Amino acid sequence: MFGSGDGILITPTFYFVDKKGQNRQPVDLYYHSGNKRFIRIGSAEDTEQRLVTLDTRLRNVSKQELTNTAGTLWKLNGATGNQSSYVQQFLRDAASKKIYVGGYDGMLLPPQLRTFIGSMQVPSGVDAARANAAIQLWRGEYSLPAAPYAVPAGFNVAEYGRTHKLDDQSPIFLRDGYLIVNFNIETIRNRNTGQPHLQYKNAPLNNQWQLEGFARSFVDPYGARFSLLDGDVAFYHADLSSYDDFGSGGTH
């Protein structure tokens, strides 16, 4: 997977559990954007875009890793043109280009966010570029909207709004518990999103979550026991938002 049409496809699904970690159910998530209210993630109105720059300070990608990746790509792509110029352009792009990866309803990490970290020290007769490209890191980022609103999957919020008062405090929204984000991770070759190359949890011969020792349950500090599904990656408080992390005040 070192071609220009390769990528990592990540598709989230959302669940809700109560404060005790029980009664798991699939949910749809809504959010506000500007003057638009209650936009469902995955709907035609859900047009938020996520842009990622590979070489930023908090991502901590070493210059050596980027340089090795650029040199390997130059060799794998036929070693045409000046290698030094190719590497320098790669480094400039990595530090400046904002790469579109998708939105709240899914991400497709493109090759601009891929680095090679395989060994550069190989025995005689082994292609060093292929060895370096054999182990890869793909970087991206994902978050929910600042203040998501959860309803049971398939619930018609628009129809409810025609017959009831619809606002942020409406009783249809699930709050007393946690939102769970579950990822389906697939690798894509030659831009063929219809036929994934590798599948992280639904492969016919193995399940990487099981192979890597994913724990199917845990107990939180308050004694609540949670049962997990392969692919569960993040928990959010359903009754809080990132707005709750900020406050203002003064000394006088």
Coordinates of N, CA, C and O in Angstrom, one line a residue, residues 69-204:
T69 N 10.5 8.9 4.2 CA 9.3 8.6 3.4 C 9.4 9.2 2.0 O 9.1 8.5 1.0
A70 N 9.9 10.4 2.0 CA 10.0 11.1 0.7 C 11.0 10.4 -0.2 O 10.8 10.2 -1.4
G71 N 12.2 10.0 0.4 CA 13.2 9.3 -0.4 C 12.7 7.9 -0.9 O 13.0 7.5 -2.1
T72 N 11.9 7.2 -0.1 CA 11.4 5.9 -0.5 C 10.3 6.1 -1.6 O 10.3 5.4 -2.6
L73 N 9.5 7.1 -1.5 CA 8.5 7.4 -2.6 C 9.2 7.7 -3.9 O 8.8 7.3 -4.9
W74 N 10.2 8.5 -3.8 CA 11.0 8.8 -5.0 C 11.5 7.6 -5.7 O 11.4 7.4 -6.9
K75 N 12.0 6.7 -4.9 CA 12.6 5.4 -5.5 C 11.4 4.5 -6.0 O 11.5 4.0 -7.1
L76 N 10.4 4.4 -5.3 CA 9.3 3.5 -5.7 C 8.5 4.1 -6.9 O 7.9 3.3 -7.7
N77 N 8.6 5.4 -7.1 CA 7.9 6.0 -8.2 C 8.8 6.1 -9.5 O 8.5 6.8 -10.4
G78 N 10.0 5.4 -9.4 CA 10.8 5.3 -10.6 C 12.1 6.1 -10.6 O 12.9 6.1 -11.5
A79 N 12.3 6.8 -9.5 CA 13.6 7.6 -9.3 C 13.8 8.5 -10.4 O 15.0 8.6 -10.9
T80 N 12.8 9.2 -10.9 CA 13.0 10.2 -11.9 C 13.1 11.6 -11.4 O 12.5 11.9 -10.3
G81 N 13.9 12.5 -12.0 CA 14.1 13.8 -11.5 C 15.1 13.9 -10.4 O 15.7 12.8 -10.1
N82 N 15.3 15.0 -9.8 CA 16.3 15.2 -8.8 C 15.7 14.8 -7.4 O 14.7 15.3 -7.0
Q83 N 16.4 13.9 -6.8 CA 15.9 13.3 -5.5 C 15.8 14.4 -4.4 O 14.8 14.5 -3.7
S84 N 16.8 15.2 -4.3 CA 16.9 16.3 -3.3 C 15.7 17.2 -3.5 O 15.0 17.6 -2.5
S85 N 15.4 17.6 -4.7 CA 14.3 18.5 -5.0 C 13.0 17.9 -4.6 O 12.1 18.5 -4.0
Y86 N 12.8 16.6 -4.9 CA 11.6 15.9 -4.6 C 11.4 15.8 -3.1 O 10.3 16.1 -2.6
V87 N 12.5 15.5 -2.3 CA 12.4 15.4 -0.9 C 12.0 16.8 -0.3 O 11.1 16.9 0.6
Q88 N 12.6 17.9 -0.7 CA 12.3 19.2 -0.2 C 10.9 19.6 -0.5 O 10.3 20.2 0.4
Q89 N 10.4 19.3 -1.7 CA 9.0 19.6 -2.0 C 8.1 18.8 -1.1 O 7.0 19.4 -0.6
F90 N 8.4 17.6 -0.8 CA 7.6 16.7 0.0 C 7.5 17.3 1.4 O 6.4 17.4 2.0
L91 N 8.7 17.8 1.9 CA 8.7 18.4 3.3 C 7.9 19.7 3.4 O 7.2 19.9 4.3
R92 N 8.0 20.5 2.3 CA 7.2 21.7 2.3 C 5.7 21.4 2.3 O 4.9 22.1 3.0
D93 N 5.3 20.5 1.5 CA 3.9 20.1 1.4 C 3.4 19.5 2.7 O 2.2 19.8 3.1
A94 N 4.2 18.7 3.3 CA 3.8 18.1 4.6 C 3.5 19.1 5.7 O 2.7 18.9 6.6
A95 N 4.3 20.2 5.6 CA 4.2 21.3 6.7 C 3.1 22.3 6.3 O 2.7 23.1 7.2
S96 N 2.6 22.4 5.1 CA 1.8 23.5 4.7 C 0.4 23.1 4.2 O -0.6 23.8 4.3
K97 N 0.3 21.9 3.5 CA -0.9 21.6 2.8 C -2.0 21.1 3.8 O -1.7 20.2 4.7
K98 N -3.2 21.6 3.7 CA -4.3 21.1 4.4 C -5.1 20.0 3.6 O -5.6 20.3 2.5
I99 N -5.1 18.8 4.1 CA -5.6 17.7 3.3 C -7.0 17.4 3.8 O -7.3 17.1 5.0
Y100 N -7.9 17.3 2.8 CA -9.3 17.0 3.2 C -9.4 15.5 3.4 O -9.0 14.7 2.6
V101 N -10.0 15.1 4.6 CA -10.2 13.7 4.9 C -11.6 13.2 5.1 O -11.9 12.0 5.2
G102 N -12.6 14.2 5.1 CA -14.0 13.8 5.3 C -14.7 14.7 6.3 O -14.3 15.9 6.4
G103 N -15.6 14.1 7.0 CA -16.4 14.9 7.9 C -16.8 14.0 9.1 O -16.1 13.0 9.5
Y104 N -17.9 14.4 9.8 CA -18.3 13.6 10.9 C -18.8 12.2 10.6 O -18.7 11.3 11.4
D105 N -19.3 12.0 9.4 CA -19.8 10.7 9.0 C -18.8 9.7 8.5 O -19.1 8.6 8.2
G106 N -17.5 10.1 8.4 CA -16.5 9.2 7.9 C -15.3 9.9 7.4 O -15.3 11.1 7.1
M107 N -14.2 9.1 7.3 CA -12.9 9.7 6.9 C -12.3 8.7 5.9 O -12.4 7.5 6.0
L108 N -11.6 9.3 4.9 CA -10.8 8.6 4.0 C -9.4 9.2 4.0 O -9.2 10.3 3.4
L109 N -8.5 8.6 4.8 CA -7.2 9.2 4.9 C -6.4 8.9 3.6 O -6.2 7.8 3.2
P110 N -5.9 10.0 2.9 CA -5.2 9.8 1.7 C -3.7 9.6 1.9 O -3.2 9.7 3.0
P111 N -3.0 9.2 0.8 CA -1.6 8.9 1.0 C -0.7 10.1 1.4 O 0.4 9.9 1.9
Q112 N -1.2 11.4 1.3 CA -0.5 12.5 1.8 C -0.3 12.5 3.3 O 0.5 13.2 3.9
L113 N -1.1 11.6 4.0 CA -1.0 11.5 5.5 C -0.4 10.2 5.9 O -0.5 9.8 7.0
R114 N 0.4 9.6 5.0 CA 1.0 8.3 5.2 C 2.5 8.5 5.3 O 3.1 9.2 4.5
T115 N 3.2 7.8 6.3 CA 4.6 7.8 6.4 C 5.1 6.4 6.5 O 4.3 5.5 6.9
F116 N 6.3 6.1 6.0 CA 6.9 4.8 6.1 C 7.9 4.7 7.2 O 8.7 5.6 7.4
I117 N 7.8 3.7 8.0 CA 8.7 3.6 9.2 C 9.4 2.2 9.3 O 10.0 1.8 10.3
G118 N 9.4 1.5 8.1 CA 10.1 0.2 8.1 C 11.6 0.4 8.2 O 12.1 1.5 7.9
S119 N 12.4 -0.6 8.5 CA 13.8 -0.5 8.7 C 14.5 -0.1 7.4 O 14.1 -0.5 6.3
M120 N 15.5 0.8 7.5 CA 16.3 1.2 6.4 C 17.6 0.4 6.3 O 18.3 0.5 5.3
Q121 N 17.8 -0.4 7.3 CA 19.0 -1.3 7.4 C 18.6 -2.7 7.0 O 18.0 -3.4 7.8
V122 N 18.9 -3.1 5.7 CA 18.5 -4.4 5.2 C 19.7 -5.1 4.7 O 20.7 -4.6 4.3
P123 N 19.6 -6.5 4.6 CA 20.6 -7.3 4.1 C 20.8 -7.0 2.6 O 20.0 -6.5 1.9
S124 N 22.0 -7.4 2.1 CA 22.3 -7.2 0.7 C 21.3 -8.0 -0.2 O 20.9 -9.1 0.2
G125 N 20.8 -7.4 -1.2 CA 19.8 -8.0 -2.1 C 18.4 -7.7 -1.8 O 17.5 -8.0 -2.6
V126 N 18.2 -7.0 -0.6 CA 16.8 -6.7 -0.2 C 16.6 -5.2 -0.7 O 17.4 -4.3 -0.4
D127 N 15.4 -5.0 -1.3 CA 15.1 -3.6 -1.7 C 14.8 -2.7 -0.5 O 13.8 -2.9 0.2
A128 N 15.7 -1.8 -0.2 CA 15.5 -1.0 1.0 C 14.2 -0.1 1.0 O 13.6 0.1 2.0
A129 N 13.9 0.4 -0.2 CA 12.6 1.2 -0.3 C 11.4 0.3 0.0 O 10.5 0.8 0.7
R130 N 11.4 -0.9 -0.5 CA 10.2 -1.8 -0.2 C 10.2 -2.1 1.3 O 9.1 -2.2 1.9
A131 N 11.3 -2.3 1.9 CA 11.4 -2.6 3.3 C 10.9 -1.4 4.1 O 10.2 -1.6 5.1
N132 N 11.3 -0.2 3.8 CA 10.9 1.0 4.5 C 9.4 1.1 4.4 O 8.7 1.5 5.3
A133 N 8.8 0.9 3.2 CA 7.4 1.1 2.9 C 6.5 -0.1 3.5 O 5.3 0.1 3.6
A134 N 7.2 -1.1 4.0 CA 6.4 -2.3 4.5 C 5.7 -2.0 5.8 O 4.8 -2.7 6.2
I135 N 6.2 -1.0 6.6 CA 5.5 -0.6 7.8 C 5.2 0.8 7.7 O 6.0 1.7 7.4
Q136 N 3.9 1.1 8.0 CA 3.4 2.5 7.7 C 2.7 3.1 8.9 O 2.1 2.3 9.7
L137 N 2.6 4.4 9.0 CA 1.8 5.1 9.9 C 0.9 6.0 9.1 O 1.3 6.7 8.2
W138 N -0.4 6.0 9.4 CA -1.4 6.8 8.7 C -2.0 7.7 9.8 O -2.5 7.2 10.8
R139 N -1.9 9.0 9.6 CA -2.3 10.0 10.6 C -3.6 10.7 10.2 O -3.8 11.1 9.1
G140 N -4.5 10.9 11.2 CA -5.7 11.7 11.0 C -6.2 12.2 12.3 O -5.5 12.0 13.3
E141 N -7.4 12.7 12.3 CA -8.0 13.2 13.5 C -9.5 13.1 13.4 O -10.0 13.3 12.3
Y142 N -10.2 12.9 14.5 CA -11.6 12.8 14.5 C -12.2 13.3 15.8 O -11.6 13.2 16.8
S143 N -13.4 14.0 15.7 CA -14.1 14.4 16.9 C -15.6 14.5 16.5 O -15.9 14.7 15.3
L144 N -16.4 14.5 17.5 CA -17.8 14.8 17.3 C -18.0 16.3 17.4 O -17.1 17.1 17.8
P145 N -19.2 16.8 16.9 CA -19.5 18.2 17.1 C -19.4 18.6 18.5 O -19.5 17.8 19.4
A146 N -19.2 19.9 18.8 CA -19.0 20.4 20.1 C -20.2 20.0 21.0 O -20.0 19.7 22.2
A147 N -21.4 20.1 20.5 CA -22.6 19.7 21.4 C -23.5 18.8 20.6 O -24.4 19.3 19.9
P148 N -23.2 17.5 20.6 CA -24.1 16.6 19.8 C -25.4 16.3 20.6 O -25.4 16.3 21.8
Y149 N -26.4 16.0 19.8 CA -27.7 15.6 20.3 C -28.1 14.2 19.8 O -28.1 14.0 18.6
A150 N -28.3 13.3 20.7 CA -28.5 11.9 20.4 C -30.0 11.5 20.5 O -30.7 11.8 21.4
V151 N -30.5 10.8 19.5 CA -31.8 10.2 19.5 C -31.7 8.7 19.0 O -30.7 8.4 18.3
P152 N -32.6 7.9 19.4 CA -32.6 6.5 18.9 C -32.5 6.5 17.4 O -33.1 7.3 16.7
A153 N -31.7 5.5 16.8 CA -31.5 5.5 15.4 C -32.8 5.4 14.7 O -33.7 4.6 15.0
G154 N -32.9 6.2 13.6 CA -34.1 6.2 12.8 C -35.2 7.1 13.3 O -36.3 7.3 12.6
F155 N -35.1 7.7 14.5 CA -36.1 8.6 15.0 C -36.2 9.8 14.1 O -35.2 10.5 13.8
N156 N -37.5 10.2 13.8 CA -37.7 11.3 12.8 C -37.8 12.6 13.6 O -38.9 13.0 14.1
V157 N -36.7 13.3 13.8 CA -36.7 14.6 14.5 C -37.5 15.6 13.8 O -38.2 16.4 14.5
A158 N -37.4 15.7 12.5 CA -38.2 16.7 11.8 C -39.7 16.6 12.0 O -40.4 17.6 12.2
E159 N -40.2 15.3 12.0 CA -41.6 15.1 12.2 C -42.0 15.4 13.6 O -43.0 16.0 13.9
Y160 N -41.1 15.1 14.6 CA -41.3 15.5 16.0 C -41.5 17.0 16.1 O -42.3 17.5 16.8
G161 N -40.6 17.7 15.4 CA -40.6 19.2 15.5 C -41.9 19.8 14.9 O -42.2 21.0 15.2
R162 N -42.6 19.1 14.0 CA -43.8 19.6 13.5 C -45.0 19.5 14.4 O -46.0 20.2 14.3
T163 N -44.8 18.7 15.4 CA -46.0 18.5 16.4 C -45.6 18.8 17.8 O -46.5 18.8 18.7
H164 N -44.3 19.1 18.1 CA -43.9 19.4 19.4 C -42.9 20.6 19.4 O -42.3 20.9 18.4
K165 N -42.7 21.2 20.5 CA -41.7 22.2 20.7 C -40.3 21.5 20.6 O -40.1 20.5 21.3
L166 N -39.5 21.9 19.7 CA -38.2 21.3 19.5 C -37.1 22.3 19.8 O -36.9 23.3 19.2
D167 N -36.4 22.0 20.9 CA -35.2 22.8 21.3 C -34.2 21.9 21.9 O -34.3 20.7 22.0
D168 N -33.1 22.6 22.5 CA -32.0 21.8 23.0 C -32.4 20.9 24.2 O -31.7 20.0 24.5
Q169 N -33.5 21.3 24.9 CA -33.9 20.6 26.1 C -35.1 19.6 25.8 O -35.6 19.0 26.8
S170 N -35.4 19.3 24.6 CA -36.5 18.4 24.2 C -36.3 17.1 24.8 O -35.1 16.6 24.9
P171 N -37.3 16.4 25.3 CA -37.2 15.1 26.0 C -36.8 14.0 25.1 O -36.4 12.9 25.6
I172 N -36.8 14.2 23.8 CA -36.4 13.1 22.9 C -34.9 12.8 22.9 O -34.5 11.7 22.5
F173 N -34.1 13.7 23.4 CA -32.6 13.5 23.4 C -32.2 12.7 24.5 O -32.6 12.9 25.7
L174 N -31.3 11.8 24.2 CA -30.7 10.9 25.2 C -29.5 11.6 25.9 O -28.6 12.0 25.3
R175 N -29.6 11.7 27.2 CA -28.6 12.5 27.9 C -27.9 11.8 29.1 O -26.8 12.0 29.4
D176 N -28.7 11.0 29.8 CA -28.2 10.4 31.1 C -27.4 9.2 30.8 O -27.8 8.0 31.1
G177 N -26.2 9.4 30.2 CA -25.3 8.3 29.9 C -24.2 8.7 29.0 O -23.7 9.8 29.1
Y178 N -23.7 7.8 28.1 CA -22.5 8.1 27.4 C -22.8 7.7 25.9 O -23.5 6.8 25.5
L179 N -22.1 8.5 25.0 CA -22.1 8.2 23.6 C -20.8 7.4 23.3 O -19.8 7.7 23.8
I180 N -21.0 6.4 22.5 CA -19.8 5.6 22.1 C -19.6 5.7 20.6 O -20.6 5.6 19.8
V181 N -18.4 6.0 20.2 CA -18.0 6.1 18.8 C -17.3 4.7 18.4 O -16.3 4.4 19.1
N182 N -17.8 4.1 17.4 CA -17.3 2.8 17.0 C -16.8 2.9 15.6 O -17.5 3.5 14.7
F183 N -15.5 2.5 15.3 CA -14.9 2.7 14.0 C -14.9 1.3 13.3 O -14.5 0.3 13.8
N184 N -15.3 1.4 12.0 CA -15.0 0.3 11.0 C -13.8 0.8 10.2 O -13.9 1.8 9.5
I185 N -12.7 0.1 10.3 CA -11.5 0.5 9.6 C -11.1 -0.4 8.4 O -11.1 -1.7 8.6
E186 N -11.0 0.1 7.2 CA -10.7 -0.6 6.0 C -9.6 0.0 5.2 O -9.4 1.3 5.3
T187 N -8.8 -0.8 4.6 CA -7.7 -0.2 3.7 C -8.2 -0.2 2.2 O -8.9 -1.2 1.8
I188 N -7.8 0.8 1.5 CA -8.3 1.0 0.1 C -7.1 1.0 -0.8 O -6.1 1.6 -0.5
R189 N -7.2 0.3 -1.9 CA -6.1 0.3 -2.9 C -6.8 0.8 -4.2 O -7.9 0.5 -4.6
N190 N -6.0 1.6 -5.0 CA -6.4 2.0 -6.3 C -7.7 2.8 -6.3 O -8.5 2.6 -7.2
R191 N -8.0 3.5 -5.2 CA -9.3 4.3 -5.1 C -10.5 3.4 -5.1 O -11.6 3.9 -5.3
N192 N -10.4 2.1 -4.9 CA -11.6 1.2 -5.0 C -12.2 1.1 -3.6 O -12.0 0.1 -2.9
T193 N -13.1 2.1 -3.3 CA -13.7 2.0 -2.0 C -14.8 1.0 -1.9 O -15.2 0.6 -0.8
G194 N -15.2 0.5 -3.0 CA -16.2 -0.6 -3.0 C -15.7 -1.9 -2.7 O -16.5 -2.8 -2.3
Q195 N -14.4 -2.2 -2.8 CA -13.8 -3.4 -2.5 C -12.6 -3.2 -1.6 O -11.5 -3.2 -2.1
P196 N -12.7 -3.1 -0.3 CA -11.6 -2.8 0.6 C -10.5 -3.9 0.5 O -10.9 -5.1 0.3
H197 N -9.3 -3.5 0.6 CA -8.2 -4.4 0.5 C -8.0 -5.2 1.8 O -7.9 -6.5 1.7
L198 N -8.1 -4.6 2.9 CA -8.0 -5.2 4.2 C -9.1 -4.7 5.1 O -9.6 -3.6 5.0
Q199 N -9.6 -5.5 6.0 CA -10.7 -5.2 6.9 C -10.2 -5.5 8.3 O -9.8 -6.6 8.6
Y200 N -10.4 -4.5 9.2 CA -9.9 -4.6 10.6 C -10.6 -5.6 11.5 O -10.1 -6.2 12.3
K201 N -12.0 -5.6 11.4 CA -12.7 -6.4 12.3 C -13.6 -7.4 11.6 O -14.1 -8.4 12.2
N202 N -13.9 -7.3 10.3 CA -14.8 -8.2 9.6 C -14.1 -9.0 8.5 O -14.8 -9.4 7.5
A203 N -12.8 -9.2 8.7 CA -12.1 -10.0 7.7 C -12.5 -11.5 7.8 O -12.9 -12.0 8.9
P204 N -12.4 -12.2 6.7 CA -12.9 -13.6 6.7 C -12.0 -14.6 7.6 O -12.5 -15.6 8.0

